[in-house]
Short mmCIF file of C-alpha atoms in Angstrom, two decimals:
data_model
loop_
_atom_site.label_atom_id
_atom_site.label_comp_id
_atom_site.label_asym_id
_atom_site.label_seq_id
_atom_site.Cartn_x
_atom_site.Cartn_y
_atom_site.Cartn_z
CA MET A 753 105.46 110.44 98.65
CA THR A 754 106.86 107.56 96.65
CA SER A 755 110.13 106.94 94.89
CA LYS A 756 111.20 103.50 93.69
CA THR A 757 114.36 101.85 92.39
CA VAL A 758 113.66 100.78 88.82
CA ASP A 759 115.48 98.15 86.77
CA PRO A 760 117.40 99.93 83.95
CA ALA A 761 116.02 97.57 81.30
CA LEU A 762 112.47 98.27 82.45
CA ARG A 763 113.09 102.02 82.40
CA ALA A 764 114.55 101.86 78.91
CA GLU A 765 111.46 100.11 77.58
CA ALA A 766 109.14 102.46 79.48
CA LEU A 767 110.75 105.50 77.89
CA ILE A 768 109.79 104.31 74.40
CA SER A 769 106.50 102.59 75.19
CA LYS A 770 103.36 103.75 73.36
CA ALA A 771 100.97 102.59 76.09
CA TRP A 772 98.88 105.64 76.97
CA PRO A 773 100.00 105.94 80.65
CA PHE A 774 103.61 106.18 79.44
CA VAL A 775 102.63 108.69 76.77
CA GLU A 776 101.01 110.80 79.49
CA ALA A 777 103.99 110.42 81.81
CA THR A 778 106.24 111.62 78.99
CA LYS A 779 104.45 114.98 79.17
CA LEU A 780 105.71 115.30 82.73
CA LEU A 781 109.26 114.42 81.75
CA LYS A 782 109.16 117.14 79.11
CA ARG A 783 107.70 119.54 81.69
CA VAL A 784 110.70 118.90 83.94
CA GLU A 785 113.07 119.38 80.99
CA ARG A 786 111.47 122.75 80.13
CA GLN A 787 111.75 123.88 83.74
CA ILE A 788 115.47 123.08 83.81
CA LYS A 789 116.13 124.72 80.40
CA GLN A 790 114.44 127.87 81.67
CA GLY A 791 116.99 128.10 84.48
CA GLY A 792 115.06 126.35 87.18
CA LYS A 793 115.96 123.31 89.24
CA ALA A 794 114.49 119.85 88.86
CA PRO A 795 111.37 119.63 91.04
CA LYS A 796 111.63 117.83 94.37
CA GLU A 797 108.40 116.01 93.64
CA ILE A 798 105.64 115.66 91.08
CA ILE A 799 102.09 116.31 92.29
CA PHE A 800 99.16 114.44 90.77
CA GLU A 801 95.65 115.50 91.65
CA THR A 802 92.08 114.27 91.26
CA GLY A 803 88.99 116.21 92.30
CA TYR A 804 85.77 115.15 94.01
CA GLY A 805 82.54 117.05 94.61
CA PRO A 806 81.18 115.66 97.91
CA SER A 807 77.58 116.79 97.42
CA GLY A 808 76.99 113.12 96.56
CA LEU A 809 78.60 109.76 97.18
CA PRO A 810 81.66 108.55 95.21
CA HIS A 811 80.66 107.12 91.86
CA ILE A 812 82.15 105.22 88.95
CA GLY A 813 83.57 108.41 87.42
CA THR A 814 85.48 109.05 90.66
CA PHE A 815 86.92 105.55 90.47
CA GLY A 816 87.88 106.00 86.83
CA GLU A 817 89.71 109.25 87.43
CA VAL A 818 91.70 107.99 90.43
CA SER A 819 92.44 104.68 88.71
CA ARG A 820 93.68 106.27 85.50
CA THR A 821 95.69 108.93 87.32
CA SER A 822 97.33 106.22 89.42
CA MET A 823 98.32 104.43 86.22
CA VAL A 824 99.99 107.57 84.87
CA ARG A 825 101.69 108.11 88.22
CA HIS A 826 103.14 104.59 88.21
CA ALA A 827 104.27 105.01 84.61
CA PHE A 828 106.10 108.22 85.58
CA GLU A 829 107.75 106.53 88.56
CA THR A 830 109.02 103.86 86.18
CA MET A 831 110.49 106.52 83.89
CA SER A 832 111.92 108.91 86.50
CA ASP A 833 113.44 108.96 89.99
CA ILE A 834 111.56 112.10 91.01
CA PRO A 835 109.23 111.26 93.95
CA THR A 836 105.48 111.62 93.42
CA ARG A 837 102.32 112.27 95.43
CA LEU A 838 98.65 111.85 94.56
CA LEU A 839 96.26 114.37 96.11
CA CYS A 840 92.57 113.45 96.17
CA PHE A 841 90.95 116.84 96.63
CA SER A 842 87.44 117.27 98.03
CA ASP A 843 85.66 120.53 97.21
CA ASP A 844 83.76 120.28 100.49
CA MET A 845 83.48 124.05 101.02
CA ASP A 846 81.18 124.31 98.02
CA GLY A 847 77.64 125.48 98.74
CA LEU A 848 74.88 122.84 98.48
CA ARG A 849 72.72 123.92 95.51
CA LYS A 850 70.19 121.07 95.48
CA VAL A 851 69.23 118.12 97.64
CA PRO A 852 70.54 114.77 96.35
CA THR A 853 67.78 112.33 95.43
CA ASN A 854 69.41 109.34 97.16
CA ILE A 855 69.28 110.81 100.69
CA GLU A 856 66.46 109.66 103.00
CA ASN A 857 66.53 112.49 105.55
CA LYS A 858 66.19 115.27 102.97
CA ALA A 859 64.72 117.85 105.41
CA VAL A 860 68.10 118.45 107.06
CA LEU A 861 69.65 119.30 103.70
CA GLN A 862 66.66 121.27 102.47
CA ASP A 863 66.86 123.49 105.55
CA ASN A 864 70.55 124.20 104.90
CA LEU A 865 70.64 124.80 101.16
CA GLY A 866 73.33 127.26 100.15
CA LYS A 867 75.64 126.49 103.05
CA ALA A 868 79.06 124.92 102.64
CA LEU A 869 78.87 121.14 102.76
CA THR A 870 81.01 121.13 105.89
CA ASN A 871 78.59 123.56 107.59
CA ILE A 872 75.54 121.33 107.06
CA PRO A 873 74.54 118.72 109.70
CA ASP A 874 75.04 115.12 108.64
CA PRO A 875 71.63 113.63 107.71
CA PHE A 876 73.08 110.19 108.43
CA GLY A 877 74.02 111.20 111.98
CA THR A 878 77.51 109.71 111.82
CA HIS A 879 79.78 112.73 111.31
CA ASP A 880 80.10 116.40 112.20
CA SER A 881 78.77 117.49 108.81
CA PHE A 882 77.34 116.26 105.53
CA GLY A 883 80.66 117.06 103.87
CA ALA A 884 82.60 115.11 106.50
CA HIS A 885 80.29 112.13 106.00
CA ASN A 886 80.83 112.08 102.25
CA ASN A 887 84.56 112.66 102.68
CA ALA A 888 84.72 109.60 104.93
CA ARG A 889 82.84 107.61 102.29
CA LEU A 890 85.31 108.79 99.65
CA GLN A 891 88.32 107.74 101.71
CA ALA A 892 86.78 104.36 102.56
CA PHE A 893 85.98 103.93 98.88
CA LEU A 894 89.57 104.68 97.82
CA ASP A 895 91.01 102.55 100.62
CA ASP A 896 88.89 99.57 99.60
CA PHE A 897 90.56 99.66 96.20
CA GLY A 898 94.03 100.05 97.66
CA PHE A 899 94.82 103.42 96.08
CA ASP A 900 97.89 105.27 97.38
CA TYR A 901 96.78 108.88 97.93
CA GLU A 902 96.64 111.84 100.29
CA PHE A 903 93.21 113.24 101.09
CA VAL A 904 92.93 117.04 100.93
CA SER A 905 89.90 119.00 102.13
CA SER A 906 89.03 122.36 100.58
CA THR A 907 87.59 123.53 103.91
CA ASP A 908 90.82 122.66 105.71
CA CYS A 909 92.90 124.44 103.07
CA TYR A 910 90.84 127.63 103.27
CA LYS A 911 90.43 127.73 107.06
CA SER A 912 93.99 126.71 107.94
CA GLY A 913 95.49 129.44 105.77
CA ARG A 914 96.99 127.01 103.27
CA PHE A 915 95.12 128.84 100.51
CA ASP A 916 95.62 132.35 101.90
CA ALA A 917 98.52 133.24 99.60
CA GLY A 918 96.70 131.80 96.59
CA ILE A 919 93.41 133.62 97.19
CA MET A 920 95.29 136.85 97.90
CA ARG A 921 97.01 136.39 94.56
CA VAL A 922 93.58 136.16 92.89
CA LEU A 923 92.60 139.37 94.69
CA GLU A 924 95.74 141.10 93.42
CA LYS A 925 95.03 139.89 89.87
CA TYR A 926 91.29 140.55 90.16
CA ASP A 927 90.92 142.54 86.92
CA GLU A 928 92.84 140.00 84.84
CA VAL A 929 90.91 137.08 86.33
CA MET A 930 87.62 138.89 85.70
CA LYS A 931 88.58 139.56 82.08
CA ILE A 932 89.21 135.85 81.53
CA MET A 933 85.99 134.80 83.24
CA LEU A 934 83.72 137.41 81.66
CA ALA A 935 84.73 136.21 78.20
CA THR A 936 83.17 132.84 79.06
CA LEU A 937 79.87 134.12 80.47
CA ARG A 938 76.56 135.19 79.00
CA ASP A 939 75.65 138.86 79.30
CA GLU A 940 73.14 138.36 82.09
CA ARG A 941 75.54 136.30 84.21
CA SER A 942 78.44 138.66 83.58
CA GLN A 943 76.53 141.56 85.19
CA THR A 944 76.67 139.96 88.63
CA TYR A 945 79.67 137.65 88.41
CA SER A 946 82.54 137.69 90.88
CA PRO A 947 85.24 135.05 91.40
CA PHE A 948 84.83 135.54 95.17
CA LEU A 949 82.11 133.82 97.21
CA PRO A 950 81.97 135.33 100.68
CA ILE A 951 80.55 133.21 103.49
CA HIS A 952 77.67 135.14 105.06
CA PRO A 953 78.75 135.86 108.67
CA GLU A 954 75.18 135.43 109.96
CA THR A 955 73.49 132.82 107.78
CA GLU A 956 76.64 130.85 106.73
CA ILE A 957 75.33 130.85 103.16
CA VAL A 958 78.00 130.75 100.43
CA MET A 959 77.00 134.00 98.71
CA GLN A 960 76.99 134.50 94.95
CA VAL A 961 76.86 138.28 94.78
CA PRO A 962 78.56 141.06 92.79
CA MET A 963 81.38 142.97 94.44
CA GLU A 964 80.78 146.51 95.63
CA GLU A 965 84.50 147.02 96.30
CA VAL A 966 87.71 145.00 95.96
CA ASN A 967 90.53 146.06 98.27
CA ALA A 968 93.73 144.17 97.50
CA ALA A 969 95.78 146.22 99.98
CA ALA A 970 93.45 145.36 102.86
CA GLY A 971 92.79 141.84 101.59
CA THR A 972 89.02 142.35 101.70
CA ILE A 973 85.94 142.50 99.51
CA VAL A 974 82.78 144.53 100.08
CA TRP A 975 79.42 143.07 99.06
CA ARG A 976 75.74 143.64 99.73
CA ASP A 977 73.20 141.14 101.05
CA PRO A 978 70.52 141.10 98.31
CA ASP A 979 67.76 140.35 100.85
CA THR A 980 68.54 143.00 103.48
CA GLY A 981 70.63 145.51 101.51
CA LYS A 982 73.24 145.42 104.28
CA LEU A 983 76.89 145.93 103.31
CA TYR A 984 79.61 143.58 104.55
CA GLU A 985 83.38 143.79 104.33
CA THR A 986 84.86 140.31 104.34
CA PRO A 987 88.50 139.24 104.42
CA VAL A 988 89.29 136.83 101.60
CA THR A 989 91.62 134.79 103.82
CA GLY A 990 91.07 132.44 106.75
CA GLY A 991 88.08 130.66 105.29
CA ALA A 992 85.79 133.69 105.36
CA CYS A 993 85.54 133.49 101.57
CA LYS A 994 86.05 130.94 98.82
CA LEU A 995 86.33 131.10 95.05
CA GLN A 996 83.97 130.19 92.25
CA TRP A 997 84.89 126.76 90.97
CA LYS A 998 86.87 127.67 87.83
CA PRO A 999 89.07 130.28 89.56
CA ASP A 1000 89.18 127.93 92.56
CA TRP A 1001 90.46 125.09 90.37
CA ALA A 1002 93.20 127.32 88.93
CA MET A 1003 94.12 128.71 92.36
CA ARG A 1004 94.34 125.16 93.71
CA TRP A 1005 96.81 124.21 90.96
CA HIS A 1006 98.82 127.30 91.83
CA ALA A 1007 98.72 126.86 95.61
CA LEU A 1008 99.32 123.11 95.72
CA GLY A 1009 101.82 122.99 92.86
CA VAL A 1010 99.81 120.49 90.85
CA ASP A 1011 101.71 119.02 87.91
CA TYR A 1012 99.10 116.65 86.49
CA GLU A 1013 95.31 116.44 86.51
CA MET A 1014 93.00 114.85 83.96
CA ALA A 1015 89.35 115.77 83.40
CA GLY A 1016 86.33 114.69 81.41
CA LYS A 1017 85.82 115.88 77.84
CA ASP A 1018 82.86 117.98 79.01
CA LEU A 1019 85.34 120.15 80.95
CA ILE A 1020 87.62 121.04 78.05
CA ASP A 1021 86.58 124.70 78.06
CA SER A 1022 86.86 124.83 81.85
CA VAL A 1023 90.39 123.45 81.69
CA LYS A 1024 91.34 126.08 79.13
CA THR A 1025 89.90 128.82 81.36
CA GLY A 1026 91.67 127.42 84.40
CA ASN A 1027 94.95 127.28 82.50
CA LYS A 1028 94.70 130.99 81.64
CA ILE A 1029 93.96 131.94 85.24
CA CYS A 1030 96.77 129.73 86.54
CA ARG A 1031 99.24 131.54 84.30
CA VAL A 1032 97.93 134.92 85.48
CA LEU A 1033 98.60 133.78 89.05
CA GLY A 1034 102.18 133.02 88.06
CA SER A 1035 102.19 129.23 87.73
CA GLN A 1036 102.45 126.72 84.93
CA PRO A 1037 99.15 124.86 84.49
CA PRO A 1038 99.28 121.11 85.06
CA GLU A 1039 99.65 118.55 82.33
CA GLY A 1040 96.79 116.17 81.63
CA PHE A 1041 94.26 115.03 79.09
CA ASN A 1042 90.50 115.07 78.63
CA TYR A 1043 89.06 111.59 78.77
CA GLU A 1044 85.87 110.67 76.95
CA LEU A 1045 82.58 110.22 78.76
CA PHE A 1046 80.72 107.02 79.52
CA LEU A 1047 77.50 106.20 77.69
CA ASP A 1048 74.49 104.14 78.74
CA ASP A 1049 72.85 101.35 76.72
CA GLN A 1050 71.05 103.96 74.60
CA GLY A 1051 74.24 105.89 73.82
CA ARG A 1052 73.37 108.76 76.17
CA LYS A 1053 75.91 110.38 78.47
CA ILE A 1054 75.80 108.84 81.93
CA SER A 1055 74.40 111.23 84.52
CA LYS A 1056 74.26 110.89 88.29
CA SER A 1057 71.01 112.86 88.40
CA ILE A 1058 69.33 110.63 85.79
CA GLY A 1059 70.73 107.44 87.29
CA ASN A 1060 71.43 105.77 83.94
CA GLY A 1061 74.44 103.53 83.42
CA LEU A 1062 76.21 101.54 86.10
CA THR A 1063 77.26 102.27 89.67
CA ILE A 1064 80.39 100.97 91.36
CA ASP A 1065 78.34 98.69 93.63
CA GLU A 1066 76.46 97.26 90.67
CA TRP A 1067 79.65 96.41 88.80
CA LEU A 1068 81.15 94.80 91.91
CA ARG A 1069 78.06 92.63 92.33
CA TYR A 1070 78.88 90.97 89.01
CA ALA A 1071 82.64 91.26 88.58
CA SER A 1072 85.97 92.05 90.20
CA PRO A 1073 87.54 95.49 90.69
CA GLU A 1074 90.33 94.45 88.31
CA SER A 1075 87.83 93.95 85.47
CA LEU A 1076 86.53 97.46 86.10
CA GLN A 1077 90.08 98.82 86.03
CA LEU A 1078 90.60 97.08 82.70
CA PHE A 1079 87.55 98.92 81.38
CA MET A 1080 89.05 102.19 82.61
CA TYR A 1081 92.44 101.40 81.09
CA GLN A 1082 91.20 100.62 77.61
CA LYS A 1083 90.85 103.55 75.19
CA PRO A 1084 90.29 106.35 77.72
CA MET A 1085 89.92 108.90 74.93
CA THR A 1086 87.10 106.97 73.24
CA ALA A 1087 83.46 107.22 74.38
CA LYS A 1088 82.39 103.79 75.67
CA ARG A 1089 79.16 102.15 76.70
CA LEU A 1090 79.13 101.45 80.42
CA TYR A 1091 76.33 98.98 80.85
CA PHE A 1092 75.73 95.52 82.29
CA ASP A 1093 76.27 93.64 79.04
CA ILE A 1094 79.94 94.68 78.82
CA ILE A 1095 80.86 93.00 82.12
CA PRO A 1096 81.42 89.37 80.97
CA LYS A 1097 83.72 90.48 78.15
CA ASN A 1098 85.82 92.62 80.50
CA VAL A 1099 86.11 89.82 83.06
CA ASP A 1100 87.36 87.32 80.48
CA GLU A 1101 89.68 89.83 78.81
CA TYR A 1102 91.26 90.67 82.16
CA PHE A 1103 92.11 87.02 82.85
CA SER A 1104 93.28 86.56 79.27
CA HIS A 1105 95.75 89.43 79.71
CA LEU A 1106 96.78 88.06 83.10
CA SER A 1107 97.36 84.49 81.91
CA GLY A 1108 99.45 85.69 78.95
CA PHE A 1109 101.69 87.98 80.99
CA GLU A 1110 104.34 85.43 81.97
CA ARG A 1111 104.85 84.36 78.35
CA GLN A 1112 105.57 87.90 77.18
CA ASP A 1113 108.88 89.70 76.92
CA LEU A 1114 109.50 92.93 78.84
CA LYS A 1115 108.32 95.20 76.03
CA GLN A 1116 105.05 93.29 75.73
CA GLN A 1117 104.56 93.12 79.49
CA ILE A 1118 104.63 96.87 80.06
CA ASN A 1119 102.09 97.25 77.28
CA ASN A 1120 99.86 94.64 78.89
CA PRO A 1121 96.94 96.28 80.75
CA VAL A 1122 97.52 94.15 83.87
CA TRP A 1123 100.95 95.74 84.36
CA HIS A 1124 99.23 99.10 84.73
CA ILE A 1125 96.25 97.76 86.68
CA HIS A 1126 98.50 96.16 89.29
CA GLY A 1127 101.27 98.75 89.33
CA GLY A 1128 103.84 96.24 88.05
CA GLU A 1129 103.11 93.77 90.89
CA ILE A 1130 101.38 91.05 88.87
CA PRO A 1131 99.43 88.32 90.72
CA GLN A 1132 99.44 84.70 89.62
CA GLY A 1133 97.48 84.40 86.39
CA GLY A 1134 95.36 81.75 84.78
CA MET A 1135 91.69 80.90 85.05
CA PRO A 1136 90.65 77.35 84.09
CA VAL A 1137 87.09 78.44 83.29
CA SER A 1138 85.92 81.62 81.56
CA PHE A 1139 83.15 83.84 82.88
CA ALA A 1140 81.13 83.19 79.73
CA LEU A 1141 81.35 79.44 80.33
CA LEU A 1142 80.32 79.83 83.96
CA LEU A 1143 77.25 81.81 82.92
CA ASN A 1144 76.16 79.02 80.61
CA LEU A 1145 76.97 76.38 83.20
CA VAL A 1146 74.65 78.15 85.64
CA SER A 1147 72.02 78.32 82.91
CA ALA A 1148 72.21 74.70 81.76
CA SER A 1149 72.53 73.18 85.23
CA ASN A 1150 69.85 75.47 86.70
CA ALA A 1151 72.10 75.47 89.77
CA HIS A 1152 72.28 78.70 91.74
CA ASP A 1153 74.46 77.18 94.44
CA SER A 1154 78.23 77.61 94.24
CA GLU A 1155 78.89 74.14 95.72
CA VAL A 1156 76.95 72.50 92.90
CA LEU A 1157 78.84 74.52 90.31
CA TRP A 1158 82.16 73.62 91.91
CA GLY A 1159 81.26 69.97 91.41
CA PHE A 1160 81.28 70.56 87.63
CA ILE A 1161 84.43 72.66 87.78
CA GLU A 1162 86.45 70.18 89.85
CA ARG A 1163 85.54 67.38 87.45
CA TYR A 1164 86.50 69.55 84.46
CA ALA A 1165 89.75 70.86 86.00
CA PRO A 1166 91.04 68.38 88.60
CA GLY A 1167 93.02 69.97 91.39
CA THR A 1168 91.00 73.18 91.46
CA SER A 1169 88.98 74.15 94.49
CA PRO A 1170 87.70 77.31 96.21
CA GLU A 1171 90.83 77.14 98.38
CA THR A 1172 93.34 76.82 95.52
CA HIS A 1173 91.50 79.23 93.21
CA PRO A 1174 89.84 81.94 95.36
CA ASP A 1175 89.49 84.27 92.36
CA LEU A 1176 87.56 81.57 90.50
CA ASP A 1177 85.39 81.06 93.57
CA LYS A 1178 84.53 84.76 93.53
CA MET A 1179 83.80 84.52 89.82
CA VAL A 1180 81.36 81.69 90.48
CA GLY A 1181 79.43 84.00 92.78
CA TYR A 1182 79.57 86.82 90.25
CA ALA A 1183 78.27 84.49 87.52
CA ILE A 1184 75.32 83.39 89.65
CA ASN A 1185 74.38 87.00 90.39
CA TYR A 1186 74.73 88.04 86.75
CA PHE A 1187 72.74 85.09 85.45
CA VAL A 1188 69.86 85.60 87.88
CA ASP A 1189 69.64 89.36 87.26
CA PHE A 1190 70.29 89.60 83.51
CA VAL A 1191 70.43 86.30 81.66
CA LYS A 1192 67.56 84.33 83.15
CA PRO A 1193 64.87 86.99 82.55
CA THR A 1194 65.75 87.18 78.83
CA LYS A 1195 66.13 83.47 78.03
CA SER A 1196 63.87 82.25 75.24
CA PHE A 1197 64.07 78.64 74.04
CA ARG A 1198 62.69 77.36 70.76
CA LEU A 1199 62.04 74.00 69.13
CA PRO A 1200 64.49 72.71 66.49
CA ASP A 1201 63.43 72.40 62.86
CA ASP A 1202 63.83 69.12 60.95
CA GLN A 1203 67.42 69.74 59.88
CA GLU A 1204 68.42 70.81 63.41
CA THR A 1205 66.61 67.81 64.93
CA LYS A 1206 68.58 65.32 62.85
CA ALA A 1207 71.84 67.14 63.59
CA LEU A 1208 71.19 67.22 67.34
CA GLN A 1209 70.36 63.50 67.35
CA ASP A 1210 73.61 62.83 65.49
CA LEU A 1211 75.59 65.05 67.87
CA SER A 1212 74.19 63.21 70.89
CA GLU A 1213 75.19 59.85 69.44
CA ARG A 1214 78.71 61.03 68.66
CA LEU A 1215 79.14 62.50 72.13
CA ALA A 1216 78.25 59.08 73.51
CA GLY A 1217 81.24 57.70 71.63
CA LEU A 1218 83.70 60.07 73.32
CA THR A 1219 85.43 59.33 76.61
CA SER A 1220 84.11 61.28 79.59
CA ASP A 1221 87.43 63.10 79.99
CA SER A 1222 87.50 64.43 76.41
CA ASP A 1223 88.64 68.03 76.37
CA GLY A 1224 86.93 70.99 74.76
CA GLU A 1225 88.94 70.75 71.55
CA ALA A 1226 87.95 67.14 70.97
CA VAL A 1227 84.29 67.94 71.57
CA GLN A 1228 84.46 71.02 69.37
CA SER A 1229 85.82 68.95 66.48
CA VAL A 1230 82.78 66.69 66.72
CA VAL A 1231 80.42 69.67 66.84
CA TYR A 1232 82.05 71.14 63.71
CA ALA A 1233 81.88 67.82 61.88
CA VAL A 1234 78.17 67.39 62.62
CA GLY A 1235 77.39 70.90 61.40
CA LYS A 1236 79.25 70.40 58.14
CA GLU A 1237 77.82 66.94 57.45
CA HIS A 1238 74.29 68.20 57.95
CA ASP A 1239 74.84 70.99 55.43
CA PHE A 1240 74.54 74.05 57.66
CA ASP A 1241 75.53 77.01 55.50
CA PRO A 1242 76.82 79.23 56.93
CA LEU A 1243 78.17 77.00 59.70
CA ARG A 1244 77.42 79.65 62.32
CA SER A 1245 73.71 78.92 61.84
CA TRP A 1246 74.40 75.49 63.38
CA PHE A 1247 75.95 77.08 66.45
CA GLY A 1248 73.09 79.55 66.58
CA ALA A 1249 70.70 76.61 66.69
CA LEU A 1250 72.65 75.02 69.57
CA TYR A 1251 72.47 78.23 71.58
CA GLU A 1252 68.80 78.95 70.88
CA VAL A 1253 67.49 75.40 71.35
CA LEU A 1254 69.68 74.31 74.27
CA LEU A 1255 70.60 77.53 76.09
CA GLY A 1256 67.75 79.87 75.18
CA GLN A 1257 69.96 82.67 73.89
CA LYS A 1258 71.24 84.09 70.63
CA GLN A 1259 74.93 83.74 71.43
CA GLY A 1260 77.01 81.52 73.61
CA PRO A 1261 80.48 80.20 74.45
CA ARG A 1262 82.61 77.83 72.44
CA PHE A 1263 80.21 74.90 72.56
CA GLY A 1264 82.88 72.21 72.86
CA SER A 1265 84.33 73.89 75.94
CA PHE A 1266 80.86 74.24 77.44
CA ALA A 1267 80.04 70.56 76.88
CA ALA A 1268 83.36 69.46 78.39
CA LEU A 1269 82.71 71.59 81.48
CA TYR A 1270 79.06 70.63 81.85
CA GLY A 1271 79.78 66.95 81.15
CA LEU A 1272 79.13 64.93 78.02
CA GLU A 1273 76.36 62.87 79.57
CA GLU A 1274 74.74 66.00 80.97
CA THR A 1275 75.00 67.63 77.54
CA ARG A 1276 73.27 64.63 75.96
CA GLU A 1277 70.47 64.92 78.52
CA LEU A 1278 70.17 68.62 77.65
CA ILE A 1279 69.91 67.75 73.96
CA ALA A 1280 67.18 65.19 74.75
CA LYS A 1281 65.20 67.84 76.63
CA GLY A 1282 65.61 70.27 73.75
CA LEU A 1283 64.40 67.70 71.23
CA ALA A 1284 61.41 66.81 73.42
CA GLY A 1285 60.41 70.43 73.85
CA GLU A 1286 60.90 70.31 77.62
CA LEU A 1287 63.16 73.38 77.64
CA VAL A 1288 60.50 75.44 75.86
CA THR A 1289 57.96 74.31 78.44
CA ASP A 1290 60.33 75.28 81.28
#
């Protein structure tokens, strides 16, 4: 549980901020106000929740949900003194319906299909169950990113009795819950549907069967094994039974007192159904919003089963966690492409926001994404070299060794080193990985035409007239002048020629900054190779 002392000026700005985490947190303030107006007391704490289905490993959607929820939580703590908690809930009592494709020892899972994830042996051999293994991976995953949370296991909640009162409440309200659920189901499914999933006492299978009898007074359900025809009477408490996921979600809100939970846009109808059930159980549904889904490079929804889009590990091979959090912060209610080509832009935008933070006033700072990414604890900003420039430095120098690249950087920005700029050192490694995997395979050089040849020769001569320590602005002025004097119209066609002839790509960085980083003499040598056709040969 957290509660922080907040500067009054900061709180005043937070209460009127239009940044989306503050807008979301305002919903919780209004929730508290409604509760007090209705005769209740102010809550002792505000509960945030995120959900995780541990039939697979944590993925980028898991990261996005926890990251965004944490941003709303911090915004609320800035606006209110009410303590907060973040519950990361694992639905590990769910029955395994299919074998994940990314598991090597599939036989263990295949032999235990239908059982609760925490009743299936761990195919990795490291934990008591498959569910426990994936739960451990989830917690390690969240810990690596420094999230402040409390892990909650569905199995523990059911078996310890923590959910007993909630599931009994569903039993008492069985007819009303069924009415809500049946309205959402097709005729065929509605014939056999029940919100209760008894655990078979002999096979341990999580059974999806119709109810023969519902006994609220006794706290039991009666059901028939479809294979043997045998009748069983099962108590709904003590972990002998769980709920279907939509009633389970609503019961969880009710039992845990959840005040806020967001969900993907594909779950809008499920949220509405859960809200109705939660009210039937006697609780106010949580606040929240439905974020948009991620799309792959073809504009298709990202799917774990298809494997399109990006994974967490893939992003972190090419960029920092903070750049990924920036991606999650920006426009959460807009569908966005989540593919490799967006990484450089997010890296450079993150450092741009970070470097500008100290120059901003308080109002601007709390609307700056880095304030939300870092929970108000902003690290030192500034990056002397952009990610885009590093990518082109790797390309032009053909150097895949960080020490070689640091030689260019230290000459360009004296006083920098891997020791003084560890974030830049990491970015050098990211740039090498990204270039090798994505840029190098697509590079395509061409020869210059007559106009471009004359302009490149002129540019080389003018660069020779500059001092070796000329900055990017000075070099850029020369590049502009050459383009204009050689009648490139539009002028961007001149820069396009520079990129295509010298760098083998359609787009590139600000060329003056690149030349200053790479070195003027080195840039002249690159121009000579381009004019001689050596880059095309390479």
